[in-house]
């Protein structure tokens, strides 16, 4: 980039740390690394202070063990006991949450709006609110999508015309979706 906006954080082959002063001289630290460009063990070089509120940003799939040949594999156990308060993750397109011992949590926010019928239901983003005085925080999922994607199964047993099937499908869709939503109807029976 010729010019980088002040609020854009760029990560490279080694851990990058962005610090923001909080009350009492403590800091909120955002750390990240571009895994697919990292050589060696990226986990051993992550250095976060216990006193700070530490946010780590990574892109990939959480796994118990390293998947050979996969740069997008994040070994969750190697992030335990690393002073991480919040692990922000990308790659999985559905909301997921979990604990990161001993003091942290992780979230996949998913995607902002479903892009196909493999991304059904509520879509949105994660809001992390941090009290700068005591570092207590609140993590909320915020529904954002204007429309949702649904699959609706319609039992058409006993119908004798396309019109009857259509009417039954309309009834079932009204129970689940709004006029803004996209619906895939699966006829059974």
PDB file of C-alpha atoms in Angstrom:
ATOM      1  CA  UNK A   1       0.000   0.000   0.000  1.00  0.00           C
ATOM      2  CA  UNK A   2       1.176   3.533  -0.684  1.00  0.00           C
ATOM      3  CA  UNK A   3      -0.752   4.859   2.310  1.00  0.00           C
ATOM      4  CA  UNK A   4      -2.088   2.853   5.235  1.00  0.00           C
ATOM      5  CA  UNK A   5      -4.944   4.335   7.292  1.00  0.00           C
ATOM      6  CA  UNK A   6      -4.164   4.788  11.008  1.00  0.00           C
ATOM      7  CA  UNK A   7      -6.818   2.252  12.033  1.00  0.00           C
ATOM      8  CA  UNK A   8      -5.642  -0.546   9.699  1.00  0.00           C
ATOM      9  CA  UNK A   9      -3.558  -3.238  11.379  1.00  0.00           C
ATOM     10  CA  UNK A  10      -1.301  -5.220   9.085  1.00  0.00           C
ATOM     11  CA  UNK A  11       0.213  -8.551  10.099  1.00  0.00           C
ATOM     12  CA  UNK A  12       3.245 -10.195   8.547  1.00  0.00           C
ATOM     13  CA  UNK A  13       5.589 -13.155   8.906  1.00  0.00           C
ATOM     14  CA  UNK A  14       6.356 -12.358  12.560  1.00  0.00           C
ATOM     15  CA  UNK A  15       3.987 -11.350  15.366  1.00  0.00           C
ATOM     16  CA  UNK A  16       2.875  -7.718  15.164  1.00  0.00           C
ATOM     17  CA  UNK A  17       1.717  -5.938  18.334  1.00  0.00           C
ATOM     18  CA  UNK A  18      -0.492  -2.855  18.458  1.00  0.00           C
ATOM     19  CA  UNK A  19      -0.802  -1.220  21.883  1.00  0.00           C
ATOM     20  CA  UNK A  20      -3.426   1.156  23.248  1.00  0.00           C
ATOM     21  CA  UNK A  21      -3.022   2.821  26.640  1.00  0.00           C
ATOM     22  CA  UNK A  22      -5.767   2.090  29.144  1.00  0.00           C
ATOM     23  CA  UNK A  23      -6.411   3.417  32.650  1.00  0.00           C
ATOM     24  CA  UNK A  24      -3.620   3.037  35.192  1.00  0.00           C
ATOM     25  CA  UNK A  25      -0.843   2.585  32.640  1.00  0.00           C
ATOM     26  CA  UNK A  26      -2.142  -0.800  31.575  1.00  0.00           C
ATOM     27  CA  UNK A  27      -2.519  -1.577  27.898  1.00  0.00           C
ATOM     28  CA  UNK A  28      -4.861  -3.240  25.486  1.00  0.00           C
ATOM     29  CA  UNK A  29      -2.652  -5.186  23.070  1.00  0.00           C
ATOM     30  CA  UNK A  30      -3.745  -6.559  19.696  1.00  0.00           C
ATOM     31  CA  UNK A  31      -1.408  -9.198  18.252  1.00  0.00           C
ATOM     32  CA  UNK A  32      -1.508 -11.079  14.993  1.00  0.00           C
ATOM     33  CA  UNK A  33       0.581 -13.009  12.507  1.00  0.00           C
ATOM     34  CA  UNK A  34      -0.019 -14.250   8.989  1.00  0.00           C
ATOM     35  CA  UNK A  35       0.241 -17.998   9.587  1.00  0.00           C
ATOM     36  CA  UNK A  36       0.767 -19.150   6.006  1.00  0.00           C
ATOM     37  CA  UNK A  37       3.888 -16.972   5.771  1.00  0.00           C
ATOM     38  CA  UNK A  38       5.276 -17.972   9.171  1.00  0.00           C
ATOM     39  CA  UNK A  39       8.127 -20.444   9.312  1.00  0.00           C
ATOM     40  CA  UNK A  40       8.747 -22.589  12.358  1.00  0.00           C
ATOM     41  CA  UNK A  41       6.647 -22.596  15.517  1.00  0.00           C
ATOM     42  CA  UNK A  42       4.647 -19.363  15.601  1.00  0.00           C
ATOM     43  CA  UNK A  43       3.288 -20.198  19.056  1.00  0.00           C
ATOM     44  CA  UNK A  44       6.659 -20.085  20.837  1.00  0.00           C
ATOM     45  CA  UNK A  45       7.338 -16.525  19.671  1.00  0.00           C
ATOM     46  CA  UNK A  46       4.028 -15.054  20.894  1.00  0.00           C
ATOM     47  CA  UNK A  47       4.861 -12.782  23.840  1.00  0.00           C
ATOM     48  CA  UNK A  48       2.022 -11.199  25.821  1.00  0.00           C
ATOM     49  CA  UNK A  49       2.221  -9.570  29.253  1.00  0.00           C
ATOM     50  CA  UNK A  50      -0.046 -10.870  32.033  1.00  0.00           C
ATOM     51  CA  UNK A  51      -0.951  -7.306  33.115  1.00  0.00           C
ATOM     52  CA  UNK A  52      -2.452  -6.274  29.777  1.00  0.00           C
ATOM     53  CA  UNK A  53      -5.719  -7.133  28.070  1.00  0.00           C
ATOM     54  CA  UNK A  54      -4.504  -9.219  25.138  1.00  0.00           C
ATOM     55  CA  UNK A  55      -6.384  -9.772  21.898  1.00  0.00           C
ATOM     56  CA  UNK A  56      -4.957 -12.187  19.328  1.00  0.00           C
ATOM     57  CA  UNK A  57      -6.218 -12.267  15.736  1.00  0.00           C
ATOM     58  CA  UNK A  58      -5.706 -15.388  13.607  1.00  0.00           C
ATOM     59  CA  UNK A  59      -7.210 -16.922  10.492  1.00  0.00           C
ATOM     60  CA  UNK A  60      -7.704 -20.656  10.311  1.00  0.00           C
ATOM     61  CA  UNK A  61      -9.391 -23.746  11.683  1.00  0.00           C
ATOM     62  CA  UNK A  62      -8.916 -24.693  15.325  1.00  0.00           C
ATOM     63  CA  UNK A  63      -7.446 -28.169  15.659  1.00  0.00           C
ATOM     64  CA  UNK A  64      -6.082 -30.321  18.455  1.00  0.00           C
ATOM     65  CA  UNK A  65      -2.917 -31.087  16.491  1.00  0.00           C
ATOM     66  CA  UNK A  66      -1.136 -29.630  13.473  1.00  0.00           C
ATOM     67  CA  UNK A  67      -2.643 -30.717  10.177  1.00  0.00           C
ATOM     68  CA  UNK A  68       0.218 -31.488   7.817  1.00  0.00           C
ATOM     69  CA  UNK A  69       0.325 -29.228   4.785  1.00  0.00           C
ATOM     70  CA  UNK A  70      -2.282 -26.839   6.207  1.00  0.00           C
ATOM     71  CA  UNK A  71      -1.167 -23.288   6.951  1.00  0.00           C
ATOM     72  CA  UNK A  72      -4.722 -22.567   8.101  1.00  0.00           C
ATOM     73  CA  UNK A  73      -4.499 -24.979  11.030  1.00  0.00           C
ATOM     74  CA  UNK A  74      -4.422 -23.387  14.513  1.00  0.00           C
ATOM     75  CA  UNK A  75      -3.345 -25.713  17.313  1.00  0.00           C
ATOM     76  CA  UNK A  76      -5.616 -24.488  20.098  1.00  0.00           C
ATOM     77  CA  UNK A  77      -3.702 -26.136  22.948  1.00  0.00           C
ATOM     78  CA  UNK A  78      -0.560 -24.211  22.006  1.00  0.00           C
ATOM     79  CA  UNK A  79      -2.457 -20.997  22.771  1.00  0.00           C
ATOM     80  CA  UNK A  80      -3.359 -22.083  26.324  1.00  0.00           C
ATOM     81  CA  UNK A  81      -1.551 -20.240  29.141  1.00  0.00           C
ATOM     82  CA  UNK A  82      -0.335 -17.479  26.790  1.00  0.00           C
ATOM     83  CA  UNK A  83      -2.146 -14.569  28.541  1.00  0.00           C
ATOM     84  CA  UNK A  84      -4.783 -14.318  25.797  1.00  0.00           C
ATOM     85  CA  UNK A  85      -8.038 -12.678  26.876  1.00  0.00           C
ATOM     86  CA  UNK A  86      -9.776 -12.782  23.512  1.00  0.00           C
ATOM     87  CA  UNK A  87      -8.916 -14.799  20.408  1.00  0.00           C
ATOM     88  CA  UNK A  88     -10.594 -13.362  17.289  1.00  0.00           C
ATOM     89  CA  UNK A  89     -10.764 -15.965  14.546  1.00  0.00           C
ATOM     90  CA  UNK A  90     -11.626 -16.011  10.879  1.00  0.00           C
ATOM     91  CA  UNK A  91     -12.080 -18.780   8.285  1.00  0.00           C
ATOM     92  CA  UNK A  92     -15.176 -20.602   9.609  1.00  0.00           C
ATOM     93  CA  UNK A  93     -18.335 -18.957   8.253  1.00  0.00           C
ATOM     94  CA  UNK A  94     -20.599 -19.654  11.224  1.00  0.00           C
ATOM     95  CA  UNK A  95     -20.642 -18.273  14.745  1.00  0.00           C
ATOM     96  CA  UNK A  96     -18.670 -20.402  17.213  1.00  0.00           C
ATOM     97  CA  UNK A  97     -17.504 -19.690  20.745  1.00  0.00           C
ATOM     98  CA  UNK A  98     -15.349 -21.384  23.321  1.00  0.00           C
ATOM     99  CA  UNK A  99     -12.980 -21.062  26.268  1.00  0.00           C
ATOM    100  CA  UNK A 100      -9.246 -20.479  26.019  1.00  0.00           C
ATOM    101  CA  UNK A 101      -7.731 -21.481  29.378  1.00  0.00           C
ATOM    102  CA  UNK A 102      -7.012 -20.090  31.796  1.00  0.00           C
ATOM    103  CA  UNK A 103      -8.563 -16.650  31.236  1.00  0.00           C
ATOM    104  CA  UNK A 104      -9.582 -16.248  27.630  1.00  0.00           C
ATOM    105  CA  UNK A 105     -12.347 -16.924  25.171  1.00  0.00           C
ATOM    106  CA  UNK A 106     -12.424 -17.323  21.418  1.00  0.00           C
ATOM    107  CA  UNK A 107     -14.990 -16.456  18.776  1.00  0.00           C
ATOM    108  CA  UNK A 108     -15.554 -17.088  15.111  1.00  0.00           C
ATOM    109  CA  UNK A 109     -18.046 -14.388  14.113  1.00  0.00           C
ATOM    110  CA  UNK A 110     -19.018 -16.160  10.906  1.00  0.00           C
ATOM    111  CA  UNK A 111     -19.833 -14.082   7.845  1.00  0.00           C
ATOM    112  CA  UNK A 112     -21.958 -10.934   7.901  1.00  0.00           C
ATOM    113  CA  UNK A 113     -24.558 -12.333   5.534  1.00  0.00           C
ATOM    114  CA  UNK A 114     -25.133 -15.827   4.193  1.00  0.00           C
ATOM    115  CA  UNK A 115     -23.800 -16.216   0.675  1.00  0.00           C
ATOM    116  CA  UNK A 116     -25.324 -19.590  -0.156  1.00  0.00           C
ATOM    117  CA  UNK A 117     -27.516 -22.321   1.272  1.00  0.00           C
ATOM    118  CA  UNK A 118     -24.523 -23.775   3.100  1.00  0.00           C
ATOM    119  CA  UNK A 119     -24.621 -20.659   5.347  1.00  0.00           C
ATOM    120  CA  UNK A 120     -28.099 -20.813   6.863  1.00  0.00           C
ATOM    121  CA  UNK A 121     -29.687 -18.832   9.685  1.00  0.00           C
ATOM    122  CA  UNK A 122     -28.657 -15.798  11.728  1.00  0.00           C
ATOM    123  CA  UNK A 123     -25.541 -13.917  10.573  1.00  0.00           C
ATOM    124  CA  UNK A 124     -23.707 -11.039  12.165  1.00  0.00           C
ATOM    125  CA  UNK A 125     -20.570  -9.924  13.973  1.00  0.00           C
ATOM    126  CA  UNK A 126     -19.012 -10.083  17.431  1.00  0.00           C
ATOM    127  CA  UNK A 127     -18.789  -6.974  19.607  1.00  0.00           C
ATOM    128  CA  UNK A 128     -16.097  -6.959  22.291  1.00  0.00           C
ATOM    129  CA  UNK A 129     -16.585  -4.250  24.920  1.00  0.00           C
ATOM    130  CA  UNK A 130     -13.709  -3.735  27.370  1.00  0.00           C
ATOM    131  CA  UNK A 131     -13.863  -1.716  30.578  1.00  0.00           C
ATOM    132  CA  UNK A 132     -10.478   0.031  30.499  1.00  0.00           C
ATOM    133  CA  UNK A 133     -10.439   0.457  34.283  1.00  0.00           C
ATOM    134  CA  UNK A 134     -10.707  -3.180  35.325  1.00  0.00           C
ATOM    135  CA  UNK A 135     -10.482  -5.044  31.971  1.00  0.00           C
ATOM    136  CA  UNK A 136     -13.809  -6.749  32.513  1.00  0.00           C
ATOM    137  CA  UNK A 137     -15.310  -7.402  29.152  1.00  0.00           C
ATOM    138  CA  UNK A 138     -18.515  -8.371  27.485  1.00  0.00           C
ATOM    139  CA  UNK A 139     -18.688 -10.332  24.255  1.00  0.00           C
ATOM    140  CA  UNK A 140     -21.906 -10.145  22.239  1.00  0.00           C
ATOM    141  CA  UNK A 141     -23.035 -11.594  18.947  1.00  0.00           C
ATOM    142  CA  UNK A 142     -24.840  -8.853  16.998  1.00  0.00           C
ATOM    143  CA  UNK A 143     -27.238 -10.050  14.271  1.00  0.00           C
ATOM    144  CA  UNK A 144     -26.494  -7.911  11.238  1.00  0.00           C
ATOM    145  CA  UNK A 145     -27.735  -9.509   8.035  1.00  0.00           C
ATOM    146  CA  UNK A 146     -30.646  -7.870   6.282  1.00  0.00           C
ATOM    147  CA  UNK A 147     -31.735 -11.276   5.075  1.00  0.00           C
ATOM    148  CA  UNK A 148     -31.257 -14.836   6.277  1.00  0.00           C
ATOM    149  CA  UNK A 149     -31.097 -18.044   4.315  1.00  0.00           C
ATOM    150  CA  UNK A 150     -33.294 -20.990   5.267  1.00  0.00           C
ATOM    151  CA  UNK A 151     -34.123 -24.463   4.071  1.00  0.00           C
ATOM    152  CA  UNK A 152     -37.762 -25.367   4.603  1.00  0.00           C
ATOM    153  CA  UNK A 153     -38.914 -28.951   4.218  1.00  0.00           C
ATOM    154  CA  UNK A 154     -42.514 -29.226   3.012  1.00  0.00           C
ATOM    155  CA  UNK A 155     -44.423 -32.498   3.175  1.00  0.00           C
ATOM    156  CA  UNK A 156     -46.678 -32.559   0.133  1.00  0.00           C
ATOM    157  CA  UNK A 157     -48.184 -35.976   0.853  1.00  0.00           C
ATOM    158  CA  UNK A 158     -51.823 -35.983  -0.199  1.00  0.00           C
ATOM    159  CA  UNK A 159     -51.635 -32.977  -2.536  1.00  0.00           C
ATOM    160  CA  UNK A 160     -52.923 -33.592  -6.043  1.00  0.00           C
ATOM    161  CA  UNK A 161     -51.895 -30.414  -7.873  1.00  0.00           C
ATOM    162  CA  UNK A 162     -49.006 -27.993  -8.184  1.00  0.00           C
ATOM    163  CA  UNK A 163     -51.272 -25.284  -6.754  1.00  0.00           C
ATOM    164  CA  UNK A 164     -51.853 -27.303  -3.555  1.00  0.00           C
ATOM    165  CA  UNK A 165     -48.108 -27.895  -3.214  1.00  0.00           C
ATOM    166  CA  UNK A 166     -47.430 -24.191  -3.654  1.00  0.00           C
ATOM    167  CA  UNK A 167     -50.004 -23.223  -1.020  1.00  0.00           C
ATOM    168  CA  UNK A 168     -48.587 -25.729   1.483  1.00  0.00           C
ATOM    169  CA  UNK A 169     -45.075 -24.432   0.797  1.00  0.00           C
ATOM    170  CA  UNK A 170     -46.228 -20.823   1.378  1.00  0.00           C
ATOM    171  CA  UNK A 171     -47.706 -21.811   4.755  1.00  0.00           C
ATOM    172  CA  UNK A 172     -44.480 -23.489   5.894  1.00  0.00           C
ATOM    173  CA  UNK A 173     -42.252 -20.645   4.691  1.00  0.00           C
ATOM    174  CA  UNK A 174     -44.372 -18.036   6.564  1.00  0.00           C
ATOM    175  CA  UNK A 175     -43.653 -19.887   9.827  1.00  0.00           C
ATOM    176  CA  UNK A 176     -39.893 -19.408   9.490  1.00  0.00           C
ATOM    177  CA  UNK A 177     -38.911 -16.638   7.088  1.00  0.00           C
ATOM    178  CA  UNK A 178     -39.703 -13.018   6.279  1.00  0.00           C
ATOM    179  CA  UNK A 179     -40.152 -11.503   2.841  1.00  0.00           C
ATOM    180  CA  UNK A 180     -36.490 -10.335   2.954  1.00  0.00           C
ATOM    181  CA  UNK A 181     -35.115 -13.854   3.426  1.00  0.00           C
ATOM    182  CA  UNK A 182     -34.018 -16.400   0.836  1.00  0.00           C
ATOM    183  CA  UNK A 183     -35.568 -19.844   1.129  1.00  0.00           C
ATOM    184  CA  UNK A 184     -34.780 -23.193  -0.409  1.00  0.00           C
ATOM    185  CA  UNK A 185     -37.890 -25.365  -0.372  1.00  0.00           C
ATOM    186  CA  UNK A 186     -37.458 -29.124  -0.224  1.00  0.00           C
ATOM    187  CA  UNK A 187     -40.570 -31.059  -1.189  1.00  0.00           C
ATOM    188  CA  UNK A 188     -41.055 -34.461   0.448  1.00  0.00           C
ATOM    189  CA  UNK A 189     -43.803 -37.026   0.370  1.00  0.00           C
TER     190      UNK A 189
END
